Amino acid sequence: MTPLQRAGRRLADGHRRQTARITSWVTEKGESTSTAARSAVLIAAAYIAWKAEARTPIVLWVLIAAWVIAAWRAAPKPPTATPETPRDAIVQWLTETIGDRPGIHLYELYPAMRLLPGMARHDDTALRGALTELDIPITRSLTIGDIKGRSGVRLADLTTPLPPPEEHPLSQGKDAGETGRSTPEEQAETGPSPAEERTTAA
């Protein structure tokens, strides 16, 4: 593959990722009112850009350049070394996808995973199962920017060696922390303790 073809593929990948992020942002709350409001914001922004371009054509080229730069940065960089294991491969991909952020929330990660070869038809449960099988820790309440209280994957956990299995309980069950009610902002997900289970049973 020539350098020009590699650049084209990276831009195309970045374009898909940018589009997926915008779509995730519009629909992230799963509420029709929120989705409609965020869609209206995008439409208003497009209208303003269109009116500005009609008066000053150079605005269009500035917007195109900004989108191309954002797409280039959004696409994962070419790997510097061949991963030795499937976990090494997913860690490398996650690290590139996260970029300079402290981590990535699951609501953004799942659409990105579906862009990977053979993953398009997998639902959230299957994607979560794949992360668990590959020993990717999921944090119950992860803060990224202004968004708090959502489950996600921390960049620090990808670069830290895993402890023995008995000391490293991976996430269990449904995605936790999605309602923002967890106040300890970065906690590894665990199931209920035996004492809690006995209290509930009683």
mmCIF file of C-alpha atoms in Angstrom:
data_model
loop_
_atom_site.group_PDB
_atom_site.id
_atom_site.type_symbol
_atom_site.label_atom_id
_atom_site.label_comp_id
_atom_site.label_asym_id
_atom_site.label_seq_id
_atom_site.Cartn_x
_atom_site.Cartn_y
_atom_site.Cartn_z
ATOM 1 C CA MET A 1 0.000 0.000 0.000
ATOM 2 C CA THR A 2 1.372 3.389 -0.994
ATOM 3 C CA PRO A 3 1.656 6.299 1.501
ATOM 4 C CA LEU A 4 -1.179 8.057 -0.340
ATOM 5 C CA GLN A 5 -3.434 5.002 0.018
ATOM 6 C CA ARG A 6 -2.573 4.709 3.716
ATOM 7 C CA ALA A 7 -3.399 8.385 4.211
ATOM 8 C CA GLY A 8 -6.698 7.958 2.366
ATOM 9 C CA ARG A 9 -7.628 4.942 4.473
ATOM 10 C CA ARG A 10 -6.762 6.798 7.675
ATOM 11 C CA LEU A 11 -8.900 9.782 6.651
ATOM 12 C CA ALA A 12 -11.815 7.489 5.746
ATOM 13 C CA ASP A 13 -11.518 5.701 9.099
ATOM 14 C CA GLY A 14 -11.343 9.024 10.914
ATOM 15 C CA HIS A 15 -14.407 10.270 9.041
ATOM 16 C CA ARG A 16 -16.392 7.207 10.149
ATOM 17 C CA ARG A 17 -15.258 7.657 13.744
ATOM 18 C CA GLN A 18 -16.181 11.338 13.754
ATOM 19 C CA THR A 19 -19.620 10.520 12.365
ATOM 20 C CA ALA A 20 -20.092 7.764 14.951
ATOM 21 C CA ARG A 21 -19.134 10.133 17.776
ATOM 22 C CA ILE A 22 -21.616 12.761 16.603
ATOM 23 C CA THR A 23 -24.352 10.128 16.315
ATOM 24 C CA SER A 24 -23.521 8.823 19.802
ATOM 25 C CA TRP A 25 -23.652 12.349 21.218
ATOM 26 C CA VAL A 26 -27.070 12.983 19.670
ATOM 27 C CA THR A 27 -28.597 9.743 20.964
ATOM 28 C CA GLU A 28 -26.549 9.095 24.131
ATOM 29 C CA LYS A 29 -29.397 9.767 26.606
ATOM 30 C CA GLY A 30 -31.874 7.602 24.730
ATOM 31 C CA GLU A 31 -34.612 10.180 25.214
ATOM 32 C CA SER A 32 -36.628 11.574 22.313
ATOM 33 C CA THR A 33 -36.590 15.095 23.774
ATOM 34 C CA SER A 34 -32.826 15.108 24.227
ATOM 35 C CA THR A 35 -32.243 13.587 20.785
ATOM 36 C CA ALA A 36 -34.500 16.172 19.146
ATOM 37 C CA ALA A 37 -32.809 19.046 20.979
ATOM 38 C CA ARG A 38 -29.307 17.907 20.027
ATOM 39 C CA SER A 39 -30.385 17.311 16.442
ATOM 40 C CA ALA A 40 -31.724 20.870 16.397
ATOM 41 C CA VAL A 41 -28.330 22.131 17.597
ATOM 42 C CA LEU A 42 -26.591 20.374 14.705
ATOM 43 C CA ILE A 43 -29.126 21.691 12.191
ATOM 44 C CA ALA A 44 -28.741 25.240 13.527
ATOM 45 C CA ALA A 45 -24.947 24.968 13.321
ATOM 46 C CA ALA A 46 -25.186 23.719 9.725
ATOM 47 C CA TYR A 47 -27.540 26.582 8.845
ATOM 48 C CA ILE A 48 -25.208 29.176 10.368
ATOM 49 C CA ALA A 49 -22.260 27.673 8.486
ATOM 50 C CA TRP A 50 -24.251 27.688 5.241
ATOM 51 C CA LYS A 51 -25.227 31.359 5.651
ATOM 52 C CA ALA A 52 -21.646 32.290 6.516
ATOM 53 C CA GLU A 53 -20.345 30.409 3.463
ATOM 54 C CA ALA A 54 -22.799 32.258 1.224
ATOM 55 C CA ARG A 55 -21.302 35.575 2.342
ATOM 56 C CA THR A 56 -17.677 34.441 2.609
ATOM 57 C CA PRO A 57 -16.909 31.340 0.483
ATOM 58 C CA ILE A 58 -13.597 30.757 2.250
ATOM 59 C CA VAL A 59 -15.581 29.680 5.334
ATOM 60 C CA LEU A 60 -16.465 26.447 3.537
ATOM 61 C CA TRP A 61 -12.801 25.584 2.976
ATOM 62 C CA VAL A 62 -11.989 26.395 6.592
ATOM 63 C CA LEU A 63 -14.740 24.005 7.742
ATOM 64 C CA ILE A 64 -13.560 21.291 5.349
ATOM 65 C CA ALA A 65 -9.981 21.689 6.556
ATOM 66 C CA ALA A 66 -11.118 21.526 10.192
ATOM 67 C CA TRP A 67 -13.088 18.339 9.522
ATOM 68 C CA VAL A 68 -10.149 16.717 7.708
ATOM 69 C CA ILE A 69 -7.773 17.571 10.563
ATOM 70 C CA ALA A 70 -10.253 16.238 13.138
ATOM 71 C CA ALA A 71 -10.745 13.044 11.098
ATOM 72 C CA TRP A 72 -6.985 12.561 10.787
ATOM 73 C CA ARG A 73 -6.544 12.928 14.538
ATOM 74 C CA ALA A 74 -9.542 10.699 15.309
ATOM 75 C CA ALA A 75 -8.190 7.779 13.271
ATOM 76 C CA PRO A 76 -5.818 5.410 15.086
ATOM 77 C CA LYS A 77 -2.191 5.769 14.161
ATOM 78 C CA PRO A 78 -0.558 2.901 12.248
ATOM 79 C CA PRO A 79 0.758 0.303 14.721
ATOM 80 C CA THR A 80 4.476 0.444 15.409
ATOM 81 C CA ALA A 81 4.723 -3.228 16.299
ATOM 82 C CA THR A 82 2.713 -6.361 15.654
ATOM 83 C CA PRO A 83 0.690 -7.327 18.768
ATOM 84 C CA GLU A 84 1.639 -10.723 20.159
ATOM 85 C CA THR A 85 -1.768 -11.619 21.638
ATOM 86 C CA PRO A 86 -5.423 -10.645 21.034
ATOM 87 C CA ARG A 87 -5.336 -8.648 24.273
ATOM 88 C CA ASP A 88 -2.252 -6.763 23.092
ATOM 89 C CA ALA A 89 -4.120 -5.937 19.884
ATOM 90 C CA ILE A 90 -7.228 -4.588 21.646
ATOM 91 C CA VAL A 91 -5.113 -2.661 24.169
ATOM 92 C CA GLN A 92 -3.186 -1.070 21.305
ATOM 93 C CA TRP A 93 -6.427 -0.178 19.519
ATOM 94 C CA LEU A 94 -8.031 1.189 22.692
ATOM 95 C CA THR A 95 -4.963 3.279 23.492
ATOM 96 C CA GLU A 96 -5.040 4.813 20.021
ATOM 97 C CA THR A 97 -8.804 5.378 20.183
ATOM 98 C CA ILE A 98 -8.610 7.049 23.604
ATOM 99 C CA GLY A 99 -5.775 9.323 22.507
ATOM 100 C CA ASP A 100 -4.862 12.022 25.019
ATOM 101 C CA ARG A 101 -7.989 11.551 27.137
ATOM 102 C CA PRO A 102 -8.022 9.725 30.513
ATOM 103 C CA GLY A 103 -10.304 7.032 29.102
ATOM 104 C CA ILE A 104 -13.409 6.334 27.060
ATOM 105 C CA HIS A 105 -17.030 5.803 28.111
ATOM 106 C CA LEU A 106 -18.824 2.664 26.958
ATOM 107 C CA TYR A 107 -21.513 4.654 25.131
ATOM 108 C CA GLU A 108 -18.744 5.944 22.835
ATOM 109 C CA LEU A 109 -16.632 2.781 22.832
ATOM 110 C CA TYR A 110 -19.346 0.394 21.652
ATOM 111 C CA PRO A 111 -20.068 2.262 18.346
ATOM 112 C CA ALA A 112 -16.318 2.464 17.709
ATOM 113 C CA MET A 113 -15.942 -1.288 18.289
ATOM 114 C CA ARG A 114 -18.687 -1.954 15.742
ATOM 115 C CA LEU A 115 -16.498 -0.299 13.107
ATOM 116 C CA LEU A 116 -13.926 -3.069 13.569
ATOM 117 C CA PRO A 117 -13.981 -5.938 11.042
ATOM 118 C CA GLY A 118 -16.666 -8.512 11.868
ATOM 119 C CA MET A 119 -18.098 -6.540 14.822
ATOM 120 C CA ALA A 120 -20.894 -4.595 13.129
ATOM 121 C CA ARG A 121 -23.721 -6.941 14.231
ATOM 122 C CA HIS A 122 -22.634 -7.349 17.858
ATOM 123 C CA ASP A 123 -24.917 -5.834 20.509
ATOM 124 C CA ASP A 124 -23.733 -4.145 23.703
ATOM 125 C CA THR A 125 -23.812 -7.371 25.707
ATOM 126 C CA ALA A 126 -21.593 -9.166 23.200
ATOM 127 C CA LEU A 127 -19.142 -6.271 23.072
ATOM 128 C CA ARG A 128 -18.963 -6.143 26.847
ATOM 129 C CA GLY A 129 -18.352 -9.882 26.904
ATOM 130 C CA ALA A 130 -15.472 -9.449 24.462
ATOM 131 C CA LEU A 131 -13.870 -6.831 26.728
ATOM 132 C CA THR A 132 -14.262 -9.148 29.718
ATOM 133 C CA GLU A 133 -12.771 -12.122 27.852
ATOM 134 C CA LEU A 134 -9.756 -9.987 26.949
ATOM 135 C CA ASP A 135 -9.279 -8.827 30.571
ATOM 136 C CA ILE A 136 -10.075 -5.192 29.849
ATOM 137 C CA PRO A 137 -11.128 -3.660 33.208
ATOM 138 C CA ILE A 138 -14.284 -1.538 33.162
ATOM 139 C CA THR A 139 -14.510 1.320 35.653
ATOM 140 C CA ARG A 140 -17.908 1.840 37.257
ATOM 141 C CA SER A 141 -17.854 5.645 37.357
ATOM 142 C CA LEU A 142 -15.406 7.362 35.039
ATOM 143 C CA THR A 143 -15.072 11.119 34.559
ATOM 144 C CA ILE A 144 -14.077 12.361 31.107
ATOM 145 C CA GLY A 145 -14.349 16.078 30.573
ATOM 146 C CA ASP A 146 -17.731 17.271 31.840
ATOM 147 C CA ILE A 147 -19.352 13.830 31.739
ATOM 148 C CA LYS A 148 -19.343 11.928 35.039
ATOM 149 C CA GLY A 149 -20.835 8.775 36.478
ATOM 150 C CA ARG A 150 -20.671 6.570 33.372
ATOM 151 C CA SER A 151 -18.978 3.213 32.972
ATOM 152 C CA GLY A 152 -15.881 3.192 30.817
ATOM 153 C CA VAL A 153 -12.309 2.044 30.271
ATOM 154 C CA ARG A 154 -9.451 4.002 31.840
ATOM 155 C CA LEU A 155 -6.256 4.540 29.890
ATOM 156 C CA ALA A 156 -4.225 3.914 33.057
ATOM 157 C CA ASP A 157 -5.714 0.417 33.393
ATOM 158 C CA LEU A 158 -4.490 -0.504 29.914
ATOM 159 C CA THR A 159 -0.873 0.307 30.709
ATOM 160 C CA THR A 160 -0.830 -1.310 34.168
ATOM 161 C CA PRO A 161 0.008 -5.043 34.428
ATOM 162 C CA LEU A 162 -2.976 -7.121 35.530
ATOM 163 C CA PRO A 163 -2.859 -8.529 39.100
ATOM 164 C CA PRO A 164 -3.620 -12.222 39.716
ATOM 165 C CA PRO A 165 -7.234 -13.169 38.794
ATOM 166 C CA GLU A 166 -8.298 -13.609 42.437
ATOM 167 C CA GLU A 167 -7.238 -10.005 43.153
ATOM 168 C CA HIS A 168 -8.722 -8.518 40.001
ATOM 169 C CA PRO A 169 -12.520 -8.855 39.844
ATOM 170 C CA LEU A 170 -13.580 -7.792 36.366
ATOM 171 C CA SER A 171 -16.845 -6.007 35.672
ATOM 172 C CA GLN A 172 -20.001 -8.079 35.979
ATOM 173 C CA GLY A 173 -23.561 -7.743 34.737
ATOM 174 C CA LYS A 174 -24.984 -4.670 33.047
ATOM 175 C CA ASP A 175 -23.138 -1.418 32.474
ATOM 176 C CA ALA A 176 -22.964 0.343 35.817
ATOM 177 C CA GLY A 177 -22.710 4.006 36.667
ATOM 178 C CA GLU A 178 -24.693 5.122 33.609
ATOM 179 C CA THR A 179 -27.074 7.228 35.700
ATOM 180 C CA GLY A 180 -24.377 9.381 37.286
ATOM 181 C CA ARG A 181 -25.291 8.385 40.851
ATOM 182 C CA SER A 182 -21.829 7.005 41.745
ATOM 183 C CA THR A 183 -19.841 9.589 43.633
ATOM 184 C CA PRO A 184 -16.486 7.814 44.078
ATOM 185 C CA GLU A 185 -15.615 8.758 40.568
ATOM 186 C CA GLU A 186 -13.356 5.944 39.514
ATOM 187 C CA GLN A 187 -14.111 2.534 40.999
ATOM 188 C CA ALA A 188 -13.661 -0.873 39.440
ATOM 189 C CA GLU A 189 -16.972 -2.639 38.956
ATOM 190 C CA THR A 190 -17.691 -5.532 41.323
ATOM 191 C CA GLY A 191 -20.689 -7.621 42.244
ATOM 192 C CA PRO A 192 -22.453 -7.405 45.653
ATOM 193 C CA SER A 193 -20.548 -8.751 48.636
ATOM 194 C CA PRO A 194 -21.730 -11.954 50.372
ATOM 195 C CA ALA A 195 -22.806 -9.844 53.380
ATOM 196 C CA GLU A 196 -24.935 -7.626 51.172
ATOM 197 C CA GLU A 197 -26.498 -10.684 49.574
ATOM 198 C CA ARG A 198 -27.398 -12.145 53.013
ATOM 199 C CA THR A 199 -28.909 -8.808 54.101
ATOM 200 C CA THR A 200 -31.010 -8.662 50.920
ATOM 201 C CA ALA A 201 -32.162 -12.254 51.366
ATOM 202 C CA ALA A 202 -33.189 -11.539 54.941
#
